[in-house]
Short mmCIF file of C-alpha atoms and ligand atoms in Angstrom, two decimals:
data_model
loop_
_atom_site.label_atom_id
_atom_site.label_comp_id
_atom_site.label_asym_id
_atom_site.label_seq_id
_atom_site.Cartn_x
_atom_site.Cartn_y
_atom_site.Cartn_z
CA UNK Q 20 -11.17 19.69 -8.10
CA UNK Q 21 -8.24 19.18 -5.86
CA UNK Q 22 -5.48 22.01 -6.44
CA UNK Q 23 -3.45 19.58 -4.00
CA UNK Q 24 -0.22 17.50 -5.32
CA UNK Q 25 1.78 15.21 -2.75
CA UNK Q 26 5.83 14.35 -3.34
CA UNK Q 27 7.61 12.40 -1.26
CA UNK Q 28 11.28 11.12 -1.84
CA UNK Q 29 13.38 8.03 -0.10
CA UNK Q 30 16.93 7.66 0.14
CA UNK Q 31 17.84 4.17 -1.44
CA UNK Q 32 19.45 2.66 1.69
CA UNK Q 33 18.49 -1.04 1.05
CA UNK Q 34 15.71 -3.57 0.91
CA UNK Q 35 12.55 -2.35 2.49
CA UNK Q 36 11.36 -3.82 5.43
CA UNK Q 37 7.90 -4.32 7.22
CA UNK Q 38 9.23 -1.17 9.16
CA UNK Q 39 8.87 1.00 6.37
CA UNK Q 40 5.88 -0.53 4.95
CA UNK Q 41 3.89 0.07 8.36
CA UNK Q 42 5.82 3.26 8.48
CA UNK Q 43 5.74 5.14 4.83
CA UNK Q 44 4.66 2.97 1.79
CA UNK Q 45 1.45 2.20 3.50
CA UNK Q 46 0.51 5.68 3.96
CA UNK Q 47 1.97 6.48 0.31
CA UNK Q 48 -0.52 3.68 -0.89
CA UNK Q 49 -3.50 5.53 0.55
CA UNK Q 50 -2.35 8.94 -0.43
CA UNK Q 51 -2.10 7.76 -4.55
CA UNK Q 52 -5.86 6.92 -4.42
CA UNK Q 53 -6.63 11.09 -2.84
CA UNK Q 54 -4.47 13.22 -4.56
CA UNK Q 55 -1.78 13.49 -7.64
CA UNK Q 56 1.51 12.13 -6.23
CA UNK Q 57 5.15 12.26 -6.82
CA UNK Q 58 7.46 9.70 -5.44
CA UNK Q 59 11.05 9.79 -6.32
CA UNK Q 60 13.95 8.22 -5.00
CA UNK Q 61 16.44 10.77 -3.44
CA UNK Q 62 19.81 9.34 -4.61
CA UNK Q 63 21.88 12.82 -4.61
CA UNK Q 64 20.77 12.65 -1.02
CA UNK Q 65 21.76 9.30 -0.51
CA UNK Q 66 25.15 10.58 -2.00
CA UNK Q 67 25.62 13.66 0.41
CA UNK Q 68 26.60 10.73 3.47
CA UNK Q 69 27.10 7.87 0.92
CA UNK Q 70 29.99 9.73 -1.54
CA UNK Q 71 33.02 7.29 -0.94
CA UNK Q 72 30.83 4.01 -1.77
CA UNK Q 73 28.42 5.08 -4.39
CA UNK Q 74 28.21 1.49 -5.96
CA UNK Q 75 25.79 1.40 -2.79
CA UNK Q 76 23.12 3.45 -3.93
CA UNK Q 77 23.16 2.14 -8.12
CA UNK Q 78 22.65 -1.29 -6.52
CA UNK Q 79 19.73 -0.14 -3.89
CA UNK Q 80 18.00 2.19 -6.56
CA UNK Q 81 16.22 -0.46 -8.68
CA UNK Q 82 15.66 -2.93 -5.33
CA UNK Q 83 14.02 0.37 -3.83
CA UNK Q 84 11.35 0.85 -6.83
CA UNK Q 85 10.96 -2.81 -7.03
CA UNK Q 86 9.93 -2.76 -2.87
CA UNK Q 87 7.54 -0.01 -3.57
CA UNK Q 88 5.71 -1.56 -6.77
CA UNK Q 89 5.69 -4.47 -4.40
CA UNK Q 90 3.61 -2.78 -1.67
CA UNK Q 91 1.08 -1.31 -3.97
CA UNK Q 92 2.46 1.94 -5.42
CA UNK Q 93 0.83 2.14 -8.12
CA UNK Q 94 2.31 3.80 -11.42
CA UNK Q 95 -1.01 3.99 -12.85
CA UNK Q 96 -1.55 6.42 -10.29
CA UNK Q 97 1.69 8.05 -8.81
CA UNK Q 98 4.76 8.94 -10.76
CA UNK Q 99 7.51 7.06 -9.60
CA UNK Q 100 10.77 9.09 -10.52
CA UNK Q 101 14.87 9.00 -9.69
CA UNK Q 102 16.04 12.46 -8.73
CA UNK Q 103 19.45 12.67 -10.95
CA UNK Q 104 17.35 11.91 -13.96
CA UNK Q 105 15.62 15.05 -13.35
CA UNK Q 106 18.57 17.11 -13.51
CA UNK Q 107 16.32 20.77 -13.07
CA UNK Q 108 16.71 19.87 -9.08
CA UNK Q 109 20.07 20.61 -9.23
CA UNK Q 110 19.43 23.79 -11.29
CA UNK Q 111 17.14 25.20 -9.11
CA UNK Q 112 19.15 23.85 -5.63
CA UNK Q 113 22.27 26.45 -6.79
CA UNK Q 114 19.74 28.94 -7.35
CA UNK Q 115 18.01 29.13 -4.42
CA UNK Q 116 21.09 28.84 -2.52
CA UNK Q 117 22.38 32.56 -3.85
CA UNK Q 118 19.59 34.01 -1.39
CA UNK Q 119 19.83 31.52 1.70
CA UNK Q 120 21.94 32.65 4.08
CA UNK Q 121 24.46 30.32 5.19
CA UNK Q 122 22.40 30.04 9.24
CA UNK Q 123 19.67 29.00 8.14
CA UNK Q 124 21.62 25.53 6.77
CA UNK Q 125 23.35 25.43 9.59
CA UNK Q 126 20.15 26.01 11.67
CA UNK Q 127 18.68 22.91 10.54
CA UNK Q 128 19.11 20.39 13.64
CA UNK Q 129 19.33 17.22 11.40
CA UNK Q 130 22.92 18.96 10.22
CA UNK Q 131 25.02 18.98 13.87
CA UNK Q 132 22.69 15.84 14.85
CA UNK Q 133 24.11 13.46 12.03
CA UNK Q 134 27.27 14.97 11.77
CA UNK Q 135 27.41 13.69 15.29
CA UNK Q 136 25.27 10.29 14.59
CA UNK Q 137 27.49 9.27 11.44
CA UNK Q 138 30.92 10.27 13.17
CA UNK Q 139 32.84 7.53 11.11
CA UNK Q 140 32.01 9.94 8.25
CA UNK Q 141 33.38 13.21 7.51
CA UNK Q 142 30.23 14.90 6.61
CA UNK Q 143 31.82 19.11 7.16
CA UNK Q 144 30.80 18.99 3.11
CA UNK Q 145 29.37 21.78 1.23
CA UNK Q 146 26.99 18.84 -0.23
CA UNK Q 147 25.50 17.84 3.28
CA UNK Q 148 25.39 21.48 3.78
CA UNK Q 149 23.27 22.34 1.42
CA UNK Q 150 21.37 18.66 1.94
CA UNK Q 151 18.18 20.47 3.57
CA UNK Q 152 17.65 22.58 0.47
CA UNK Q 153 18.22 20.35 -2.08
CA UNK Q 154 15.07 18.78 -0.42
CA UNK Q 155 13.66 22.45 -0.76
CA UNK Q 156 14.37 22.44 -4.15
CA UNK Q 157 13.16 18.78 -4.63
CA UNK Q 158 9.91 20.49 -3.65
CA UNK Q 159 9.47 23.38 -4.69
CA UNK Q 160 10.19 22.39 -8.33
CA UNK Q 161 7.23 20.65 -8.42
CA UNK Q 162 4.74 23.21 -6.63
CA UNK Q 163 3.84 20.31 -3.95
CA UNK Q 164 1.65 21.44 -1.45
CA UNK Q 165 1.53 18.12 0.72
CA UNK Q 166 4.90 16.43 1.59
CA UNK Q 167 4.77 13.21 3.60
CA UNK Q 168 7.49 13.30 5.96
CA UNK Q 169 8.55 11.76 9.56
CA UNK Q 170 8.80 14.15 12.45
CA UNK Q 171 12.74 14.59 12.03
CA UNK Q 172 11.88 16.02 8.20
CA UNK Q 173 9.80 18.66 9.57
CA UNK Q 174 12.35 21.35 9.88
CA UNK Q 175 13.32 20.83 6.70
CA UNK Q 176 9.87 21.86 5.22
CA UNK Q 177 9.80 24.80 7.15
CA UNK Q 178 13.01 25.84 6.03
CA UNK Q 179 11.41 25.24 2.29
CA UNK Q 180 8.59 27.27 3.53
CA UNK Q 181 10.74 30.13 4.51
CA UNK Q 182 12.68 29.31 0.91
CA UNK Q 183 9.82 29.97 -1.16
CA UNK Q 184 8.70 33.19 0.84
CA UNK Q 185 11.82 34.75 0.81
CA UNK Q 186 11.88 33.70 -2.86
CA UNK Q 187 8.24 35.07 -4.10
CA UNK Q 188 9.25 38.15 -2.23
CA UNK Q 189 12.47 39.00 -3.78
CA UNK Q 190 11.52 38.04 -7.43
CA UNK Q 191 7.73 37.86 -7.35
CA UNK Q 192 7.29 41.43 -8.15
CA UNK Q 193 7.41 42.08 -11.83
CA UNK Q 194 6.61 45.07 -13.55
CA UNK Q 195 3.19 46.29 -14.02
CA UNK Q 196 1.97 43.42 -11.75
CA UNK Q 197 -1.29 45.25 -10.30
CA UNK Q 198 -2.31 46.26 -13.82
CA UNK Q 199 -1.54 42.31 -14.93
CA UNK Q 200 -3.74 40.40 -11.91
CA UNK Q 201 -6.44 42.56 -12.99
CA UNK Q 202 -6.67 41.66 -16.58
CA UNK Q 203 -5.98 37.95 -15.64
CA UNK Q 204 -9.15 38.63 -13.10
CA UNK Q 205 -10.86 39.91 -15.77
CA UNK Q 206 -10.82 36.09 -17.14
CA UNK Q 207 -12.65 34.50 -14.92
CA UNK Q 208 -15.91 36.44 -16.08
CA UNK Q 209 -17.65 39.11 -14.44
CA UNK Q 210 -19.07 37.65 -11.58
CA UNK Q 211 -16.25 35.86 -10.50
CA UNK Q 212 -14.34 38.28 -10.47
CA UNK Q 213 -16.46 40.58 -8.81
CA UNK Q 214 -16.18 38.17 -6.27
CA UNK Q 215 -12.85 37.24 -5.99
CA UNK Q 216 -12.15 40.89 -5.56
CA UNK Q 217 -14.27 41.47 -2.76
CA UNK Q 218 -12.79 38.12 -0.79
CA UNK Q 219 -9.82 39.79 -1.38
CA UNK Q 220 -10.44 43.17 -0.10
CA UNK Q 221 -12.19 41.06 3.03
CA UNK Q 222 -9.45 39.34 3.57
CA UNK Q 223 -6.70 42.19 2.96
CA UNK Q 224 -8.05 44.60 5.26
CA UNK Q 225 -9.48 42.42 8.34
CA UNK Q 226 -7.27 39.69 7.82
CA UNK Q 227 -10.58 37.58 6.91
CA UNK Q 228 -9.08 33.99 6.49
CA UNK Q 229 -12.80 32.56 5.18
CA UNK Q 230 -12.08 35.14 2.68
CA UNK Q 231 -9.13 33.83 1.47
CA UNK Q 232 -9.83 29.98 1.43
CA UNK Q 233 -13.25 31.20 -0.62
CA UNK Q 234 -11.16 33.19 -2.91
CA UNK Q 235 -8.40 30.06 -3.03
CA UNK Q 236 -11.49 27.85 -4.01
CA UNK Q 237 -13.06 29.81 -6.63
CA UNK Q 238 -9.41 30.53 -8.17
CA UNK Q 239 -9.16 26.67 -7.99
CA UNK Q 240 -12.41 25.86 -9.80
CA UNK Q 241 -12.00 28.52 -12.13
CA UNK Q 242 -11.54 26.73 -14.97
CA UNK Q 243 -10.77 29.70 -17.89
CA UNK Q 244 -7.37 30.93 -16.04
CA UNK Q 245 -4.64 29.41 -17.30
CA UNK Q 246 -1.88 28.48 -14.81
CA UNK Q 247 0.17 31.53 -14.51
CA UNK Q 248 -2.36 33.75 -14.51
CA UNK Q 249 -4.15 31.58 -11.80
CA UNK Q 250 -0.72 31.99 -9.82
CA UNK Q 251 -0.35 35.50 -10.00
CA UNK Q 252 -4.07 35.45 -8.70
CA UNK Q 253 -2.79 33.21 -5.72
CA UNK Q 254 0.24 36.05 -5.03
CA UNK Q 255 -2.11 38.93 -5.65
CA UNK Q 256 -4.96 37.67 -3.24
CA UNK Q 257 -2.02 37.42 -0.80
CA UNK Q 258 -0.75 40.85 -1.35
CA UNK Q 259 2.68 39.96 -2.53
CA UNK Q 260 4.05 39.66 -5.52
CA UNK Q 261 3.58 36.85 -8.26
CA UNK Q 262 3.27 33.26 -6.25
CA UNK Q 263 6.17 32.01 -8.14
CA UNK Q 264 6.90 28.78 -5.62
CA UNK Q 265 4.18 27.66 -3.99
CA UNK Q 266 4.87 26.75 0.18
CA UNK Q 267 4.28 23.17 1.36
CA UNK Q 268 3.14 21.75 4.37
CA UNK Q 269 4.49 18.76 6.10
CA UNK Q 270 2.06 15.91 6.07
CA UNK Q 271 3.20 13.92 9.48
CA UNK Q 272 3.70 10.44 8.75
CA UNK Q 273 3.11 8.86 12.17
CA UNK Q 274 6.01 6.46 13.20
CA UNK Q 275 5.68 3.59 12.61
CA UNK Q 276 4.54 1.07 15.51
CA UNK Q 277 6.20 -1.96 14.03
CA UNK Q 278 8.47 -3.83 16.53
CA UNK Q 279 11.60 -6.03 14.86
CA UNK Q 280 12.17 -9.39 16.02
CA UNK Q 281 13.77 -8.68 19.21
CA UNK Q 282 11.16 -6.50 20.32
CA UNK Q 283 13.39 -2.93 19.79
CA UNK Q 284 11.96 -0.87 16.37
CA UNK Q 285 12.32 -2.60 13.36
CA UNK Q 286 15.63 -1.10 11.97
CA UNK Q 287 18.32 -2.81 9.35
CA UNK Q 288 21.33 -1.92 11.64
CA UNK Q 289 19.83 -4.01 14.74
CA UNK Q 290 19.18 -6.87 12.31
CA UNK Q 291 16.24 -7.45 13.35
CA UNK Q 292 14.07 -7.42 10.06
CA UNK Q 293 11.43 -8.64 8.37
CA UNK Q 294 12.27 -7.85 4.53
CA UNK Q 295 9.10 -7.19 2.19
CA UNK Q 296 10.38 -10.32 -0.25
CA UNK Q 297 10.92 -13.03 2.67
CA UNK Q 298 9.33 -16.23 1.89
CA UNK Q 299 7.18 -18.26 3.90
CA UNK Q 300 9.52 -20.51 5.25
CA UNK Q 301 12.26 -17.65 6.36
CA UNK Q 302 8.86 -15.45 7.98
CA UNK Q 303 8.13 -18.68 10.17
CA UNK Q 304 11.66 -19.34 10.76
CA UNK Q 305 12.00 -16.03 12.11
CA UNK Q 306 8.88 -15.88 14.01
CA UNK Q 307 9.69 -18.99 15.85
CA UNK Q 308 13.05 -18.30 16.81
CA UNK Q 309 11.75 -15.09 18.39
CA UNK Q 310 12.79 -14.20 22.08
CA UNK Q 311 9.46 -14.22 24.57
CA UNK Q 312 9.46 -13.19 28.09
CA UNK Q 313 12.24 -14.58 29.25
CA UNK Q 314 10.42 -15.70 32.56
CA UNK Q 315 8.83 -18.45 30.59
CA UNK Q 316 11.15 -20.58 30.40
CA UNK Q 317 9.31 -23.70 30.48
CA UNK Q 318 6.15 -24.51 28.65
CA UNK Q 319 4.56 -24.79 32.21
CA UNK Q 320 5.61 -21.20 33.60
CA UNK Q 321 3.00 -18.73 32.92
CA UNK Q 322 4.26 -15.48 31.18
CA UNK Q 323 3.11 -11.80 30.61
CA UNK Q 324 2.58 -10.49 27.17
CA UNK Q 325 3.93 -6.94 28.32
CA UNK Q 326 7.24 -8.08 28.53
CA UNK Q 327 7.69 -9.89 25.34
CA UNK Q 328 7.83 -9.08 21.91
CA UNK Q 329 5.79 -10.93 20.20
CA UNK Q 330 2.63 -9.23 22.18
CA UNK Q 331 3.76 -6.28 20.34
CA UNK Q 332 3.10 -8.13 16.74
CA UNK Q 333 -0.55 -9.25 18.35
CA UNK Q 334 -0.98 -5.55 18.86
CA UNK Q 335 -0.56 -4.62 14.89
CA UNK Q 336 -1.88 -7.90 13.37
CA UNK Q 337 -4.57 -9.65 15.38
CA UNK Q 338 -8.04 -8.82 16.35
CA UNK Q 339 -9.46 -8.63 19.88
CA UNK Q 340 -10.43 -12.03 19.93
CA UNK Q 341 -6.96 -13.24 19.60
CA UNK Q 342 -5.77 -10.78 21.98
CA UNK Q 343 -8.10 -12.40 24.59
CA UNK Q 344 -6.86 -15.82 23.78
CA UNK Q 345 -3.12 -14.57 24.45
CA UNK Q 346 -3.55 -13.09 27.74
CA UNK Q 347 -5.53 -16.12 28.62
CA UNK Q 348 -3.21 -18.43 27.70
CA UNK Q 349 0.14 -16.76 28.49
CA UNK Q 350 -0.80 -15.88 31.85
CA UNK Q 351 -2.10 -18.95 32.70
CA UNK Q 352 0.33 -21.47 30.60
CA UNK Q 353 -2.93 -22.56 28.78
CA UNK Q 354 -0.76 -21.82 25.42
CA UNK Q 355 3.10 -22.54 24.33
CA UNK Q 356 4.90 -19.88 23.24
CA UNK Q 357 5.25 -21.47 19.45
CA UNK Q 358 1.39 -21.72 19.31
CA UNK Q 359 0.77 -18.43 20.59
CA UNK Q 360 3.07 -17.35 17.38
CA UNK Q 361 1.23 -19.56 15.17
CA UNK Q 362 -1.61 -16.48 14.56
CA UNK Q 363 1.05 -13.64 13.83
CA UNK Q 364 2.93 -15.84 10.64
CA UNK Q 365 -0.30 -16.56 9.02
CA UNK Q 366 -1.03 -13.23 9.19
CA UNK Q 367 2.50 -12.08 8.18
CA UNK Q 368 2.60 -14.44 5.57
CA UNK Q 369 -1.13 -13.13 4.00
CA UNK Q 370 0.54 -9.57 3.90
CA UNK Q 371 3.52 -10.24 2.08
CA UNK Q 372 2.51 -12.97 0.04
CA UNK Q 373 1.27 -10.50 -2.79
CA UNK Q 374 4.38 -8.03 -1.90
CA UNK Q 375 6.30 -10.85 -2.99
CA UNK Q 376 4.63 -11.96 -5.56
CA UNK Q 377 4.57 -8.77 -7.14
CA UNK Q 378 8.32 -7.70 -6.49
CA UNK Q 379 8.88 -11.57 -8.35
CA UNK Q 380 7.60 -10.30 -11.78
CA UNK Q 381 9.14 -6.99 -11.80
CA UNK Q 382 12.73 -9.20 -10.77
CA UNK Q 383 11.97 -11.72 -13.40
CA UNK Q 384 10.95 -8.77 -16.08
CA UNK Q 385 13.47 -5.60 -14.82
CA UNK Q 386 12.62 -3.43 -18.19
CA UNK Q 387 9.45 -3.31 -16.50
CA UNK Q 388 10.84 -1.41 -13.55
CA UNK Q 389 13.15 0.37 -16.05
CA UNK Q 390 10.34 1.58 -18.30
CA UNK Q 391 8.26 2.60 -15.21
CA UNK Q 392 10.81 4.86 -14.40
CA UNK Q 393 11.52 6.03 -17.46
CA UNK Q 394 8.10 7.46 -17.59
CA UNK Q 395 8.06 8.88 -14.76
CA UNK Q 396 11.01 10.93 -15.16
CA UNK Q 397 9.88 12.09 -18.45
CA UNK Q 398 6.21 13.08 -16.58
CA UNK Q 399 8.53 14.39 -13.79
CA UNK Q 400 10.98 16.26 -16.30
CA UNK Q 401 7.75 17.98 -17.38
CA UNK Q 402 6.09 19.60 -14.33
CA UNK Q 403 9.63 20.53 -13.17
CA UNK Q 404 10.17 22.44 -16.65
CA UNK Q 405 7.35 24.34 -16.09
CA UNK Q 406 8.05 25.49 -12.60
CA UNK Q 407 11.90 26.86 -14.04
CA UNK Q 408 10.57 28.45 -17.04
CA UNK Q 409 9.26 30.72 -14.53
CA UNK Q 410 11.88 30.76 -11.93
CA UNK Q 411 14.40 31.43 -14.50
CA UNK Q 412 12.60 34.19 -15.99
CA UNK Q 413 12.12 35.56 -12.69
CA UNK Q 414 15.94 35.61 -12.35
CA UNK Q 415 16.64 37.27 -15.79
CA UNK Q 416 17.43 34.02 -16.77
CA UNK Q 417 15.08 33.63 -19.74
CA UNK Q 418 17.08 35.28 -22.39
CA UNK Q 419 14.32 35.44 -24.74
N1 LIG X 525 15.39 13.77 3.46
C1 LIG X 525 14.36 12.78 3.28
C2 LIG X 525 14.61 11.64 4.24
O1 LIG X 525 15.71 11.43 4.68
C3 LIG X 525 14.30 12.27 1.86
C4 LIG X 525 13.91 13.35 0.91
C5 LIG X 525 14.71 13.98 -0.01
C6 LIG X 525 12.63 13.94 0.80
N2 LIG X 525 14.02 14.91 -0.69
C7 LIG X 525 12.73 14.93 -0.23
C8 LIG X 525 11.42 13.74 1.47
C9 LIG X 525 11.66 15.73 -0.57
C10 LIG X 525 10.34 14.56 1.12
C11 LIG X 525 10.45 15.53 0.10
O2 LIG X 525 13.69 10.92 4.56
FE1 SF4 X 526 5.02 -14.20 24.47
FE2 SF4 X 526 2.91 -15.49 23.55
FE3 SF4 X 526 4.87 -16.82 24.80
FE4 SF4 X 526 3.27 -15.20 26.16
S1 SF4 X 526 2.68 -17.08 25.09
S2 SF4 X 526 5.49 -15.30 26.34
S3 SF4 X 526 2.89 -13.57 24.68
S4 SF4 X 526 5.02 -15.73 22.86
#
């Protein structure tokens, strides 16, 4: 059994391109078929930089889900969610920001770097302030120990890291807690127990990290704890208090090696795109009127595939074979430039031709897409309850 659960979240900033599906929804495709997963689309984030024109992100929301349904998330086996419609994000964001001190927001280096990058904005907001722990909360609320994220998002899971540590630490401890982990122990049966005690005292007093992943495994598998008790087993095997918010680690999504059209990265503000819903006829178009190295300028003046850009689409889609044939023929003219293109629309066309025909019925049907959602939020809504009955108890928020 996999104690493991992924979440990701995507600002709705347009149709997807091939950039993102080489990039993110291709690894989010994998990553349904190991583990539980959570994929929601981040439009409070989108409005931190996006708050003047917010008929933006209604329009992009539904496009967004349709793109990823397109590329093979599947709802069957990730929950596909919007993050306003689970409004316990917000809830637990303003909570968690009574204990954060102010530096660590200010820490983050995405904050001075886009304040800097988006300049046309005025983004000295308390929202975009707080934007790197409304991700922490977008986390935490759902226990996720796995969070796919580019390289520039990894500071912002350590800062949910150091989040949910300073919060187990400050609320964790509850009354009579020794006393409690011991009769939840006691659940697991005698011999488990016994042994779960003994990791821990292994791992307690020589640091014994075995120990701890044993003792992780067999609290895990134990299948009589319920899930509190199981967490306070998880925060007393740690020697804290109660593990009320579990810490994640950043899953590095590698970047994504897909060129655009003129060779830079594949990116909607050089216009340079190839959208996951192009037809045939606009992929070839495209692919045609790409630039090649601009030494060949006629058919008969050989060319080098280092210096143009549509080498770079032979390195993601065509086997070594074709390779060979390029150099051959580039080098030595044996090939035109439009033939030597020929190989990389068939095979652009085979990938998106089910992207496209997918994204088709959930355009021609939209409740589909609707009612997706709306299941998923509902699923969402649930796990995310869970998480603040406890925080807010925690808190002396419970009342009851
Ligand atoms: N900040 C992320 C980005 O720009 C999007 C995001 C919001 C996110 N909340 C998240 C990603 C939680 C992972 C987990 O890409
Ligand atoms: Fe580029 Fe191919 Fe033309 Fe060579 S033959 S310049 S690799 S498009």
């Amino acid at each position: 059994m996999s104690s493991e659960r992924v979440l990701s979240g995507m600002r709705p900033t347009g149709l997807l391109h091939l950039g993102h599906y080489h990039g993110v929804l291709k690894n989010w495709v994998k990553l349904q078929n190991e583990f539980p997963c959570l994929f929601f689309v981040a439009d409070w984030h989108a409005l931190t930089t996006h708050y003047d024109t917010p008929e933006v992100i209604e329009a992009n929301v539904w496009d967004m889900v349709v793109d990823w349904l397109a590329a093979g998330v599947d709802p069957e086996k990730a929950t596909l969610f919007i993050q306003s419609r689970v409004p316990e994000h917000a809830e637990l964001h303003l909570l968690l920001s009574m204990s954060t001190p102010l530096g660590w927001l200010e820490r983050v280096p995405t904050y001075k770097d886009q304040q800097e990058k988006l300049s046309e904005k005025d983004l000295s907001t308390y929202g975009f302030l707080g934007y790197p722990l409304l991700q922490s909360a977008d986390i935490l609320i759902y226990r996720a120990t796995q969070v796919p994220v580019g390289e520039d998002q990894v500071p912002h899971i350590e800062l949910t890291r150091e989040v949910a540590r300073r919060f187990n630490h400050m609320y964790g401890r509850e009354p009579g807690f020794e006393e409690k982990a011991l009769e939840a122990a006691k659940k697991m049966g005698g011999k488990r127990m016994k042994a779960y005690l003994e990791l821990r005292n292994a791992f307690q007093e020589r640091g014994d990290a075995d120990a701890l992943a044993q003792a992780k495994a067999l609290l895990a598998e134990s299948q009589s704890l319920g899930a509190s008790d199981r967490e306070r087993l998880y925060g007393y095997l740690e020697g804290g208090g109660k593990m009320i918010l579990a810490e994640p680690k950043a899953l590095l999504t590698e970047a994504s090696k897909m060129p655009g059209l003129d060779g830079q990265k594949m990116s909607k503000s050089y216009q340079n795109t190839l959208s996951l819903r192009e037809t045939p006829d606009n992929i070839a178009q495209k692919i045609r009127r790409m630039p090649t190295d601009p030494q060949r300028v006629r058919r008969t003046d050989p060319g080098n595939p280092e210096k143009c850009p549509v080498w770079q689409l032979h390195e993601v889609y065509s086997d070594a074979a074709t390779k060979e044939w390029v150099k051959a023929g580039c080098t030595s003219a044996g090939i035109g430039c439009l033939e030597c293109k020929a190989p990389i629309i068939d095979s652009v066309v085979a990938e998106l031709t089910p992207m496209r025909e997918r994204a088709q019925m959930y355009t021609e049907d939209p409740s589909l897409v609707k009612r997706i959602i709306h299941d998923g939020c509902a699923k969402a809504r649930e796990y995310a309850d869970q998480t603040m009955v406890d925080v807010r108890k925690a808190m002396g928020l419970s009342y009851s």
